[in-house]
Amino acid sequence: MYVHTSPLAKFFCIKHRSALSCSPSKAKLAHTRAMPGRIREQLQGLIERDKKGGELVQADLQGNDVEYMDRVFVASKEAASSGKHQSIEPYSNVLKLTDGSEHERQQWSRHGLGLVAQGKAAILLLAGGQGTRLGSPLPKGCMDVGLPSGKTLFQVQAERILKLQQLASQEHHQQQPPKPMRWLIMTSPFTHKDTLSHFQQHNYFGLQPSQVSFFQQGWLPCFTENGELILETPCTVAKAPDGNGGVFLALHKSGLLDMLAQEGVESVDCYCVDNLLARIGDPQFLGYCHSHGAEVGARVVARAHVQEKVGVFATRGGELSVVEYSELTPEQAGACDPSTGELQFKWSNICMHYFSVSWLQKVHAHLAQGTAYHIARKQIPSKDGPVQGIKLELFIFDPFPTANKVALMEVARSEHFAPVKNARGSASDTPDTARDAFLALGAKWLQDAGAKLELPPGCAGVEVPAAVSYGGEGLRGLVGGKVVAGDLLQP
């Protein structure tokens, strides 16, 4: 049950602690623990039939807890059968662009910069995706999306962190150099090596190597319908990534979650690598969430149109959730609020989140017990050829209902969200559309600062490097009343 308290409570999702369920019910947990250890039985059978081959399969599990895998499978099957009957309703507790006074927003920004200056904020990047769909064999973060400077996504993001540290130090009048902001980068087995190499080759883009930590996304085995492992070869298990929600377990397994807690970090800003406009460590968002005690937060944008195929924040069975576009009926997708004329299912998930470190610790303990994952039935490569099987994945927003307080803040799409998901020539979300959005925002900043622009023919705007401005600040003294020619503002 959610309740509203405090003057700003209408913008928060607040849950009674007595109603919070951070672990499976006792009955369900007892049931899953009482289930036969199907995987262990299977491994014992393999070893009995072929000792060497069975032991190689066991070793291929890399020491992962097979009882945990059993529990996850059972919980996922149970959830899949019960979830179909949960009602989906619109969610409206969102701080809109028009909410909050200018003074309040300045205070939130100052508070956020204080977190950065004091070493109480960190950055979490989800960077497991390859650029295959974009025609590149490299990780997405290594891609040149066509900016005039030729910078990759990783370089753009690293330079924003450098500038954010500088702004935090200036705002709080620190005499010593700013405390390096932790940047935690989750890779995958497909991107890990190339990502590390990219950072090393470019000297970490000016960041201190010690402030950048890499860790890998986890995996789960592929299952048969009755919960047995599918073998890819006689000696190896068929595996699949465990979804971006695997970040919570991976943070703990890597030791990075304990490191954050030991270093006094309280807030984590999370984003996806393929968003060229991601305002990394956005101090206003950090300050808003932290100052109001939110455990989880999300920046959201209004859906562009009825047909936009994005997940939206909603309630499912009374709990905060992200509902995929395909789960909404046509009537729900197009339903409007008669009092405002706006879409009822309005708030798009753009995977830009806030987590308190205390919540990350709590949610790890919750997930480690064996929670439900999403089931995807796919053709799985096996030693006997392709077979129908089950892949399990967790989405990053799945544990949000365990948070006592959730804060959603609307941000302007044109300033915060330009994803790179499709190849050039596609209708949307291409390197070209992201680049043009990036340049258009830079042009807007310069014009707002009083510059007169002289752009090359066909140019969408001007690239403003993060070394010059993080979010449009500090430009008036540089370009006010001047002519800016070309598509790249030089520092």
Short mmCIF file of C-alpha atoms in Angstrom, two decimals, residues 99-484:
data_model
loop_
_atom_site.label_atom_id
_atom_site.label_comp_id
_atom_site.label_asym_id
_atom_site.label_seq_id
_atom_site.Cartn_x
_atom_site.Cartn_y
_atom_site.Cartn_z
CA ASP A 99 6.61 21.40 -10.85
CA GLY A 100 9.03 22.79 -8.31
CA SER A 101 10.11 26.42 -8.12
CA GLU A 102 13.36 27.69 -9.63
CA HIS A 103 14.69 28.12 -6.09
CA GLU A 104 13.86 24.50 -5.21
CA ARG A 105 15.54 23.19 -8.34
CA GLN A 106 18.65 25.26 -7.62
CA GLN A 107 18.72 23.83 -4.11
CA TRP A 108 18.47 20.28 -5.46
CA SER A 109 21.31 20.97 -7.88
CA ARG A 110 23.48 22.41 -5.13
CA HIS A 111 22.72 19.42 -2.92
CA GLY A 112 23.65 17.06 -5.76
CA LEU A 113 26.92 18.87 -6.39
CA GLY A 114 27.62 18.57 -2.68
CA LEU A 115 27.22 14.79 -2.91
CA VAL A 116 29.73 14.73 -5.77
CA ALA A 117 32.17 17.04 -3.95
CA GLN A 118 32.04 14.92 -0.79
CA GLY A 119 32.51 11.63 -2.61
CA LYS A 120 28.99 10.49 -1.73
CA ALA A 121 27.82 9.91 -5.33
CA ALA A 122 28.93 7.34 -7.89
CA ILE A 123 28.07 6.53 -11.50
CA LEU A 124 26.88 3.13 -12.73
CA LEU A 125 27.03 2.43 -16.46
CA LEU A 126 25.31 -0.50 -18.18
CA ALA A 127 27.64 -1.23 -21.10
CA GLY A 128 27.15 -4.87 -22.01
CA GLY A 129 25.70 -4.26 -25.46
CA GLN A 130 27.51 -4.88 -28.72
CA GLY A 131 27.14 -2.69 -31.78
CA THR A 132 26.10 -5.61 -33.99
CA ARG A 133 22.73 -4.09 -34.92
CA LEU A 134 24.55 -0.87 -35.77
CA GLY A 135 26.95 -2.60 -38.11
CA SER A 136 29.91 -2.53 -35.73
CA PRO A 137 31.76 -5.47 -34.14
CA LEU A 138 32.79 -3.24 -31.22
CA PRO A 139 31.00 -2.50 -27.95
CA LYS A 140 28.49 0.32 -28.34
CA GLY A 141 30.53 2.61 -26.11
CA CYS A 142 33.50 2.40 -28.50
CA MET A 143 31.47 3.70 -31.43
CA ASP A 144 32.00 7.01 -33.20
CA VAL A 145 28.44 8.23 -33.76
CA GLY A 146 29.43 10.98 -36.16
CA LEU A 147 30.13 13.94 -33.89
CA PRO A 148 32.34 16.63 -35.48
CA SER A 149 35.02 15.81 -32.89
CA GLY A 150 34.93 12.09 -33.70
CA LYS A 151 34.53 11.23 -30.02
CA THR A 152 33.13 7.89 -28.98
CA LEU A 153 30.25 7.45 -26.56
CA PHE A 154 32.71 6.47 -23.81
CA GLN A 155 34.76 9.62 -24.36
CA VAL A 156 31.73 11.91 -24.30
CA GLN A 157 30.62 10.33 -21.02
CA ALA A 158 34.07 10.40 -19.40
CA GLU A 159 34.45 14.09 -20.18
CA ARG A 160 31.08 14.81 -18.61
CA ILE A 161 32.26 13.18 -15.40
CA LEU A 162 35.42 15.29 -15.43
CA LYS A 163 33.37 18.46 -15.87
CA LEU A 164 30.90 17.43 -13.17
CA GLN A 165 33.75 16.95 -10.70
CA GLN A 166 35.05 20.40 -11.58
CA LEU A 167 31.63 22.03 -11.13
CA ALA A 168 31.17 20.33 -7.77
CA SER A 169 34.55 21.56 -6.56
CA GLN A 170 33.81 25.12 -7.70
CA GLU A 171 30.33 25.20 -6.21
CA HIS A 172 31.60 24.15 -2.80
CA HIS A 173 34.81 26.22 -2.93
CA GLN A 174 37.17 23.32 -2.52
CA GLN A 175 40.81 24.31 -2.60
CA GLN A 176 42.13 20.81 -3.22
CA PRO A 177 41.42 18.84 -6.43
CA PRO A 178 37.92 17.30 -6.50
CA LYS A 179 37.53 13.81 -5.10
CA PRO A 180 37.41 11.40 -8.05
CA MET A 181 33.90 10.16 -8.70
CA ARG A 182 33.57 6.39 -8.87
CA TRP A 183 32.54 5.15 -12.33
CA LEU A 184 31.38 1.52 -12.27
CA ILE A 185 31.05 -0.01 -15.74
CA MET A 186 29.17 -3.28 -16.22
CA THR A 187 30.35 -5.12 -19.31
CA SER A 188 29.46 -8.53 -20.71
CA PRO A 189 31.65 -11.43 -21.85
CA PHE A 190 31.19 -10.06 -25.37
CA THR A 191 32.34 -6.49 -24.59
CA HIS A 192 34.67 -6.75 -21.59
CA LYS A 193 38.03 -7.14 -23.30
CA ASP A 194 37.40 -4.51 -25.99
CA THR A 195 36.04 -2.05 -23.42
CA LEU A 196 39.10 -2.33 -21.19
CA SER A 197 41.38 -2.00 -24.20
CA HIS A 198 39.53 1.13 -25.37
CA PHE A 199 39.98 2.85 -22.02
CA GLN A 200 43.62 1.85 -21.73
CA GLN A 201 44.44 3.02 -25.26
CA HIS A 202 42.91 6.44 -24.52
CA ASN A 203 44.42 6.84 -21.04
CA TYR A 204 40.98 6.70 -19.46
CA PHE A 205 40.08 9.97 -21.23
CA GLY A 206 41.72 12.02 -18.49
CA LEU A 207 40.10 10.22 -15.56
CA GLN A 208 42.19 8.51 -12.94
CA PRO A 209 42.37 4.80 -13.77
CA SER A 210 41.68 4.01 -10.11
CA GLN A 211 38.26 5.70 -10.23
CA VAL A 212 37.03 3.49 -13.09
CA SER A 213 36.02 -0.07 -12.20
CA PHE A 214 34.89 -2.75 -14.65
CA PHE A 215 32.80 -5.77 -13.75
CA GLN A 216 30.93 -8.33 -15.80
CA GLN A 217 27.24 -9.06 -16.07
CA GLY A 218 26.22 -12.47 -14.80
CA TRP A 219 24.60 -15.36 -16.59
CA LEU A 220 22.19 -18.19 -15.97
CA PRO A 221 21.99 -21.59 -17.62
CA CYS A 222 19.34 -22.33 -20.20
CA PHE A 223 16.70 -24.75 -18.93
CA THR A 224 14.34 -27.38 -20.22
CA GLU A 225 10.67 -26.96 -19.32
CA ASN A 226 11.14 -29.24 -16.32
CA GLY A 227 14.13 -27.32 -14.95
CA GLU A 228 17.07 -29.36 -16.17
CA LEU A 229 20.18 -27.79 -17.67
CA ILE A 230 20.54 -27.76 -21.44
CA LEU A 231 24.04 -28.86 -22.45
CA GLU A 232 25.58 -26.93 -25.30
CA THR A 233 28.27 -29.61 -25.66
CA PRO A 234 28.74 -32.84 -23.72
CA CYS A 235 31.02 -30.89 -21.37
CA THR A 236 29.49 -27.38 -21.22
CA VAL A 237 26.23 -25.78 -20.23
CA ALA A 238 24.18 -23.55 -22.55
CA LYS A 239 24.24 -20.08 -20.98
CA ALA A 240 22.50 -16.73 -21.47
CA PRO A 241 23.00 -13.26 -19.91
CA ASP A 242 20.82 -12.76 -16.84
CA GLY A 243 19.43 -9.38 -18.01
CA ASN A 244 20.34 -5.85 -16.99
CA GLY A 245 18.74 -6.58 -13.61
CA GLY A 246 21.68 -8.87 -13.01
CA VAL A 247 23.61 -5.72 -12.16
CA PHE A 248 22.46 -5.96 -8.54
CA LEU A 249 23.98 -9.39 -7.96
CA ALA A 250 27.03 -8.60 -10.10
CA LEU A 251 27.81 -5.46 -8.06
CA HIS A 252 27.89 -7.55 -4.92
CA LYS A 253 29.82 -10.44 -6.44
CA SER A 254 32.49 -8.07 -7.76
CA GLY A 255 33.01 -6.52 -4.33
CA LEU A 256 32.16 -3.07 -5.68
CA LEU A 257 28.99 -2.71 -3.62
CA ASP A 258 30.94 -3.26 -0.41
CA MET A 259 33.58 -0.81 -1.67
CA LEU A 260 30.94 1.91 -2.18
CA ALA A 261 29.59 1.41 1.32
CA GLN A 262 33.06 1.43 2.89
CA GLU A 263 33.96 4.66 1.07
CA GLY A 264 30.82 6.42 2.28
CA VAL A 265 29.05 6.58 -1.09
CA GLU A 266 25.31 7.05 -0.56
CA SER A 267 23.88 7.65 -4.04
CA VAL A 268 24.34 5.96 -7.41
CA ASP A 269 23.30 7.42 -10.77
CA CYS A 270 22.67 4.70 -13.36
CA TYR A 271 22.32 4.94 -17.15
CA CYS A 272 22.75 3.00 -20.40
CA VAL A 273 25.77 3.43 -22.65
CA ASP A 274 23.77 4.10 -25.82
CA ASN A 275 22.17 7.37 -24.68
CA LEU A 276 24.25 10.16 -26.21
CA LEU A 277 22.40 12.86 -24.24
CA ALA A 278 22.66 11.13 -20.85
CA ARG A 279 23.35 13.88 -18.32
CA ILE A 280 25.58 11.68 -16.22
CA GLY A 281 25.37 12.31 -12.49
CA ASP A 282 22.72 15.00 -13.07
CA PRO A 283 23.09 16.99 -9.83
CA GLN A 284 19.49 18.22 -9.83
CA PHE A 285 18.18 14.65 -10.05
CA LEU A 286 20.70 13.35 -7.51
CA GLY A 287 19.89 16.17 -5.11
CA TYR A 288 16.13 15.74 -5.51
CA CYS A 289 16.22 12.01 -4.80
CA HIS A 290 18.78 12.13 -1.98
CA SER A 291 17.34 15.13 -0.14
CA HIS A 292 13.91 13.49 -0.02
CA GLY A 293 15.17 10.11 1.12
CA ALA A 294 14.30 8.18 -2.02
CA GLU A 295 15.71 4.66 -2.26
CA VAL A 296 15.01 4.41 -5.98
CA GLY A 297 14.50 7.12 -8.58
CA ALA A 298 13.99 7.41 -12.32
CA ARG A 299 14.16 10.16 -14.89
CA VAL A 300 11.26 9.80 -17.29
CA VAL A 301 10.10 11.44 -20.51
CA ALA A 302 6.59 11.82 -21.85
CA ARG A 303 5.71 9.36 -24.59
CA ALA A 304 6.20 11.03 -27.95
CA HIS A 305 3.04 9.55 -29.48
CA VAL A 306 0.57 6.70 -29.10
CA GLN A 307 2.53 4.34 -31.33
CA GLU A 308 5.89 4.86 -29.61
CA LYS A 309 7.03 1.40 -28.55
CA VAL A 310 8.51 2.07 -25.14
CA GLY A 311 8.03 0.67 -21.69
CA VAL A 312 6.01 2.90 -19.37
CA PHE A 313 5.82 3.27 -15.60
CA ALA A 314 2.58 1.88 -14.26
CA THR A 315 1.26 -0.18 -11.38
CA ARG A 316 0.88 -3.91 -11.79
CA GLY A 317 -1.19 -5.60 -9.16
CA GLY A 318 -0.85 -2.41 -7.09
CA GLU A 319 2.97 -2.39 -7.29
CA LEU A 320 5.13 0.09 -9.20
CA SER A 321 6.38 -1.52 -12.39
CA VAL A 322 7.51 -0.86 -15.92
CA VAL A 323 5.06 -2.29 -18.42
CA GLU A 324 6.25 -3.10 -21.91
CA TYR A 325 4.37 -1.58 -24.84
CA SER A 326 3.33 -5.04 -26.00
CA GLU A 327 1.59 -5.67 -22.67
CA LEU A 328 -0.80 -2.74 -23.12
CA THR A 329 -4.01 -3.25 -25.03
CA PRO A 330 -4.60 -0.77 -27.88
CA GLU A 331 -7.23 0.84 -25.67
CA GLN A 332 -4.80 1.27 -22.80
CA ALA A 333 -1.99 2.55 -25.04
CA GLY A 334 -4.22 5.26 -26.47
CA ALA A 335 -6.31 6.10 -23.39
CA CYS A 336 -6.31 9.79 -22.45
CA ASP A 337 -7.13 11.55 -19.20
CA PRO A 338 -10.35 13.44 -19.96
CA SER A 339 -9.36 16.29 -17.62
CA THR A 340 -6.01 16.97 -19.33
CA GLY A 341 -6.17 15.31 -22.73
CA GLU A 342 -2.82 13.64 -21.98
CA LEU A 343 -2.07 9.95 -22.34
CA GLN A 344 -2.82 8.01 -19.18
CA PHE A 345 0.13 5.65 -19.68
CA LYS A 346 2.43 8.57 -20.30
CA TRP A 347 5.75 8.16 -18.57
CA SER A 348 8.42 6.36 -20.59
CA ASN A 349 11.22 4.40 -18.99
CA ILE A 350 14.57 5.59 -20.41
CA CYS A 351 16.75 3.56 -18.02
CA MET A 352 18.14 6.54 -16.11
CA HIS A 353 17.89 5.59 -12.48
CA TYR A 354 18.91 6.55 -8.96
CA PHE A 355 19.73 4.02 -6.25
CA SER A 356 20.67 4.57 -2.64
CA VAL A 357 23.56 2.32 -1.62
CA SER A 358 21.55 1.08 1.36
CA TRP A 359 18.80 -0.07 -1.02
CA LEU A 360 21.33 -1.79 -3.28
CA GLN A 361 22.51 -3.77 -0.27
CA LYS A 362 18.95 -4.65 0.67
CA VAL A 363 17.90 -5.67 -2.82
CA HIS A 364 20.93 -7.92 -3.20
CA ALA A 365 19.85 -9.84 -0.10
CA HIS A 366 16.34 -10.08 -1.55
CA LEU A 367 17.47 -11.36 -4.94
CA ALA A 368 19.97 -13.80 -3.50
CA GLN A 369 17.09 -15.80 -2.00
CA GLY A 370 15.84 -16.66 -5.48
CA THR A 371 13.31 -14.28 -6.97
CA ALA A 372 11.26 -14.63 -10.15
CA TYR A 373 12.88 -13.81 -13.48
CA HIS A 374 11.19 -13.25 -16.83
CA ILE A 375 10.85 -16.36 -18.99
CA ALA A 376 11.75 -16.31 -22.67
CA ARG A 377 11.17 -19.49 -24.63
CA LYS A 378 13.77 -19.72 -27.38
CA GLN A 379 15.58 -22.15 -29.62
CA ILE A 380 18.74 -23.04 -27.68
CA PRO A 381 21.88 -24.48 -29.30
CA SER A 382 22.54 -27.87 -27.70
CA LYS A 383 24.73 -30.93 -28.14
CA ASP A 384 21.81 -32.54 -29.97
CA GLY A 385 21.06 -29.53 -32.19
CA PRO A 386 18.68 -26.63 -31.56
CA VAL A 387 16.07 -27.39 -28.90
CA GLN A 388 13.21 -25.43 -27.42
CA GLY A 389 14.21 -24.13 -24.02
CA ILE A 390 13.93 -21.38 -21.42
CA LYS A 391 16.16 -18.35 -20.91
CA LEU A 392 15.71 -16.34 -17.70
CA GLU A 393 16.42 -12.65 -17.35
CA LEU A 394 15.80 -9.96 -14.76
CA PHE A 395 15.07 -6.37 -15.72
CA ILE A 396 16.64 -3.56 -13.75
CA PHE A 397 13.26 -2.22 -12.68
CA ASP A 398 11.89 -5.55 -11.42
CA PRO A 399 13.03 -5.01 -7.79
CA PHE A 400 11.65 -1.45 -7.59
CA PRO A 401 8.59 -2.57 -5.54
CA THR A 402 10.96 -3.43 -2.67
CA ALA A 403 11.83 0.28 -2.25
CA ASN A 404 10.13 2.20 0.53
CA LYS A 405 10.23 5.46 -1.40
CA VAL A 406 10.50 6.00 -5.16
CA ALA A 407 10.95 9.34 -6.92
CA LEU A 408 10.16 9.87 -10.60
CA MET A 409 11.25 13.12 -12.26
CA GLU A 410 10.27 14.25 -15.75
CA VAL A 411 13.12 15.51 -17.92
CA ALA A 412 13.05 17.07 -21.36
CA ARG A 413 13.59 14.48 -24.06
CA SER A 414 15.52 16.98 -26.19
CA GLU A 415 18.02 17.49 -23.34
CA HIS A 416 18.36 14.03 -21.83
CA PHE A 417 17.48 11.24 -24.23
CA ALA A 418 18.99 10.40 -27.63
CA PRO A 419 19.42 6.62 -27.87
CA VAL A 420 21.59 4.81 -30.40
CA LYS A 421 19.81 1.51 -31.00
CA ASN A 422 19.29 1.09 -34.74
CA ALA A 423 21.49 1.16 -37.81
CA ARG A 424 21.78 4.22 -40.02
CA GLY A 425 18.83 4.42 -42.39
CA SER A 426 16.32 3.23 -39.80
CA ALA A 427 13.35 5.42 -38.93
CA SER A 428 14.52 6.35 -35.43
CA ASP A 429 17.16 5.98 -32.72
CA THR A 430 20.12 5.84 -35.09
CA PRO A 431 23.62 7.29 -34.71
CA ASP A 432 22.52 10.12 -37.01
CA THR A 433 19.37 11.02 -35.06
CA ALA A 434 21.33 10.94 -31.78
CA ARG A 435 24.11 13.09 -33.24
CA ASP A 436 21.62 15.64 -34.58
CA ALA A 437 19.88 15.82 -31.18
CA PHE A 438 23.26 16.37 -29.51
CA LEU A 439 24.21 19.16 -31.92
CA ALA A 440 20.78 20.79 -31.71
CA LEU A 441 21.05 20.96 -27.92
CA GLY A 442 24.49 22.55 -28.20
CA ALA A 443 23.11 25.14 -30.62
CA LYS A 444 20.29 25.93 -28.20
CA TRP A 445 22.73 26.47 -25.34
CA LEU A 446 24.82 28.84 -27.44
CA GLN A 447 21.83 30.84 -28.65
CA ASP A 448 20.48 31.09 -25.11
CA ALA A 449 23.91 32.48 -24.14
CA GLY A 450 23.62 35.20 -26.78
CA ALA A 451 25.71 33.74 -29.60
CA LYS A 452 24.96 34.15 -33.27
CA LEU A 453 25.44 30.89 -35.15
CA GLU A 454 26.84 30.42 -38.63
CA LEU A 455 26.37 26.73 -39.37
CA PRO A 456 27.65 24.74 -42.32
CA PRO A 457 24.93 23.73 -44.82
CA GLY A 458 22.90 20.78 -43.58
CA CYS A 459 24.38 20.93 -40.09
CA ALA A 460 21.95 20.26 -37.22
CA GLY A 461 23.81 22.40 -34.70
CA VAL A 462 27.05 22.76 -32.77
CA GLU A 463 28.97 20.28 -30.65
CA VAL A 464 29.67 21.84 -27.26
CA PRO A 465 32.31 19.70 -25.53
CA ALA A 466 31.73 18.84 -21.89
CA ALA A 467 35.06 20.50 -21.10
CA VAL A 468 33.32 23.78 -22.02
CA SER A 469 29.88 23.15 -20.53
CA TYR A 470 28.21 20.26 -18.72
CA GLY A 471 24.62 21.41 -19.16
CA GLY A 472 24.64 24.82 -20.83
CA GLU A 473 26.25 26.71 -17.94
CA GLY A 474 29.16 29.13 -18.28
CA LEU A 475 28.68 29.99 -21.95
CA ARG A 476 27.52 33.60 -21.83
CA GLY A 477 30.92 34.99 -20.94
CA LEU A 478 32.50 32.88 -23.66
CA VAL A 479 30.16 33.44 -26.63
CA GLY A 480 27.67 36.15 -25.64
CA GLY A 481 27.33 38.66 -28.48
CA LYS A 482 29.81 36.75 -30.64
CA VAL A 483 29.55 34.80 -33.86
CA VAL A 484 30.10 31.05 -33.55
#
